C-alpha angles and dihedrals in degrees: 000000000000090000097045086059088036087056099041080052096059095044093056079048107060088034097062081042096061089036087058087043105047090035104034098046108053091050109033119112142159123181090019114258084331095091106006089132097067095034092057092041090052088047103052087048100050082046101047095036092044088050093043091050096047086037089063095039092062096041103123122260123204137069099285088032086057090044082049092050102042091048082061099049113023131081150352097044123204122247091255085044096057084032091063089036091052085044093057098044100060092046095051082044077053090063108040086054106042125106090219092069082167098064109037100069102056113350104221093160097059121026110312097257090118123140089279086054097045088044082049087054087047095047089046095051097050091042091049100041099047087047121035104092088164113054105177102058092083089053097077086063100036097052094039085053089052086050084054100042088050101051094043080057104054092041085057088048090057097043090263105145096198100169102010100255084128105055107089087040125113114231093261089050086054086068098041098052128042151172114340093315091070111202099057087226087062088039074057115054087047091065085042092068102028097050101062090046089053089055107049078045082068103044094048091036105113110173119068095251096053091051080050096064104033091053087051089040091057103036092065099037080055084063087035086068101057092061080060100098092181128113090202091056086057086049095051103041096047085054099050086042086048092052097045094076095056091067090058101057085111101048116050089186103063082039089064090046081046094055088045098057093054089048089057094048094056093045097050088051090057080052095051086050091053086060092037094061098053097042117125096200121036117175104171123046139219117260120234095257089047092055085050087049104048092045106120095229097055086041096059096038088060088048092052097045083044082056107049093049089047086062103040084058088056096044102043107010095188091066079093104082096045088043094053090050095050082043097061091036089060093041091052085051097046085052085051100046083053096050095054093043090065082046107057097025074063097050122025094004126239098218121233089016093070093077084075107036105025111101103221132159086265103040110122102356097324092303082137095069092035084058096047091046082055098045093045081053089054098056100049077048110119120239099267092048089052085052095035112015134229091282125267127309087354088119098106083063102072098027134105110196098177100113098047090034118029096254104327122135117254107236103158124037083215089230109090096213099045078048096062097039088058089053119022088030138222086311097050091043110054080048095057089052090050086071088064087042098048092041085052107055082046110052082040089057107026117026097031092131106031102103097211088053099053085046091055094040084056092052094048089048086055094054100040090057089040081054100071095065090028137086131231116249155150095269110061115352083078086062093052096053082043087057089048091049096055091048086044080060099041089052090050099049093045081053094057089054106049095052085044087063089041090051088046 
């Protein structure tokens, strides 16, 4: 009986954790966008450490509370469990063995993700996913606060102020920082990671007020996405939305809502246009895939072929499993074509197209000469830094920028991965890449038909592959180890199931 309340403690616990997370990050604010950074740094780690420290002060005592607990936390580990262990290790082996002493542990001069802030992630995977026995509790704030975000975001687009951020802003920085996110790549990358999940929330929502809330939800996440500006957003979010479907294959209802909620999104675009158009101030363009996108003729060939899918799912259900297979065989395809196409614009050239997959030093904002300055860094690295890195967010402190920024200093590669190879090393990154690896093969094997867990794997998708022209950071990067703990949780409960019916 004590460990059934213990537990039930611990699971209230880790859910109003998750609610202050996924609801308190993405709006808090202080000084307005003049030091969100900080805010929303200070603000992860009061939340994590204050959840950690209740967390071990209710862990159970006693000899079945000590069986209960050891049964949570000791062998054997899961792959993302020894993943995240191997992760931390070889940042915290970063540190110790870092010259800049003053930057590894928190970071404070780059963007917060030091050795304190990665042990933090760690604490907080292994807390959530051995407690949350009730994933969805945290969704109704996550999914109301991305209805916030967005619409913050359109209003600034339009010049609507609604809660002053953009007062003390030049006309340039309107269209840089929106709504309570601040820098539009990390706005972004939040919407990135929520929209996938808010649509897998619809196609899975099965009482009226949850449908309620989804198609709201998504309707104005459908707006949220044309403030965007970012090509890598487009990237990311069309990959997440691509991958959604193969999880499907075995249920042609959710298929057809499926269906649905891309047709809304497309429809709702063609709305926000309509605005757009008339609008006397826009301060934040469309991005090149967004005016593709939004063209009517491209909008109404995807609803038609929507459509025609739709009805071919109502007329011969059992298409499903053929078209699935032709599905994933276009979109690996499709994976395939890109790829060569970075190959040979980087080679022998492919003429106009190079403007899009040659890396040049101008290719996405000057990310291609960025790159080449890091990777010029790597190889006069030592042995031991190529191995370990220079320690985490210690990059500023062998940089010159001067030649990308007019003199500022280069604390972020701007490419997570090639981030954390600079600092944590070969060894820490190649440990780092085995979470997404890891995630991967679980939610593949495991949680293949659980809904929420295929939302939050999109998301996830979207981020990783964001991630490569993209920064860590307090704003978003929290949100995405809070994703991989829930799954963490999903995977161990299932777990638990499955060996309960074995047993029985």
């Amino acid at each position: 009986m004590q460990n059934k309340e213990n537990s039930a403690r611990t699971n209230v616990l880790t859910s109003v954790f998750l609610s202050l997370l996924f609801a308190g990050l993405p709006l808090i604010f202080t000084n307005g966008f003049f030091n969100i950074t900080q805010t929303k740094a200070v603000f992860f780690y009061i939340l994590a450490t204050a959840f950690i420290v209740v967390f071990i002060f209710m862990l159970p005592d006693g000899k079945t509370g000590n069986a209960e607990l050891k049964s949570k936390f000791a062998p054997p580990y899961s792959c993302v469990d020894i993943a995240f262990m191997c992760f931390f290790f070889f940042v915290l082996v970063a540190g110790i063995l870092s010259e800049y002493r003053n930057d590894v542990w928190i970071g404070a001069a780059a963007r917060y993700q030091g050795v304190l802030t990665i042990l933090l992630y760690t604490l907080m995977y292994f807390a959530v996913s051995r407690n949350l026995q009730k994933p969805n509790a945290f969704l109704l704030c996550a999914v109301v606060v991305f209805s916030v975000v967005c619409l913050f975001g359109v209003c600034n687009c339009f010049d609507i102020d609604l809660l002053g951020l953009h007062d003390r802003l030049s006309d340039r920085q309107k269209g840089a920082y929106i709504s309570t996110i601040g820098n539009i790549n990390f706005y972004s990358s939040y919407l990135c990671l929520l929209l996938p999940l808010v649509l897998c929330g619809f196609i899975q929502a099965t009482n009226k007020t949850s449908r309620i809330i989804y198609t709201v939800s998504l309707l104005i996440g459908s707006f949220g996405i044309m403030v965007t500006a970012s090509e890598s957003f487009a990237l990311g979010l069309s990959v997440a939305v691509a991958v959604i479907p193969l999880f499907l294959k075995d249920d042609t209802k959710k298929l057809k809502r499926y269906l649905v909620g891309i047709v809304m999104v497309i429809l709702s675009s063609q709305l926000y246009m309509l605005l757009y158009n008339r609008a006397e101030v826009r301060h934040v363009p469309l991005s090149e895939a967004l005016q593709l996108f939004t063209n009517p003729y491209v909008a109404a060939v995807l609803t038609a072929v929507c459509a025609v899918v739709y009805i071919l799912l109502c007329v011969c259900p059992k298409i499903i499993k053929k078209g699935i297979f032709v599905y994933a065989f276009l979109l690996c395809a499709a994976v395939i074509a890109i790829c060569v196409c970075f190959v040979l614009s980087n080679t022998k050239g492919l003429g106009s197209l190079d403007a899009y997959f040659r890396i040049t030093d101008e290719w996405g904002s000057k990310r291609g000469e960025i790159w080449k300055q890091c990777l010029t860094l790597f190889k006069g690295f030592s042995l031991k830094e190529k191995l370990f890195g220079i320690g985490p967010e210690a990059l500023q402190r062998i940089s010159d920028g001067s030649a990308v920024f007019a003199g500022k200093v280069l604390d972020q590669a701007h490419n997570e991965y090639l981030q954390y190879l600079l600092t944590t090393g070969i060894c820490g990154f190649v440990a780092y890449l085995s979470i997404p690896v890891t995630i991967t093969f679980t939610v593949a094997k495991y949680l293949r038909r659980n809904t929420l867990a295929v939302g939050l794997f999109a998301g996830l998708a979207a981020y990783w592959l964001q991630a490569t022209v993209n920064i860590a950071q307090p704003f978003t990067t929290p949100l995405m180890y809070g994703y991989i703990a829930i799954l963490g949780g999903i995977a161990w409960n299932t777990k638990k199931e499955f060996l309960l019916q074995k047993e029985q």
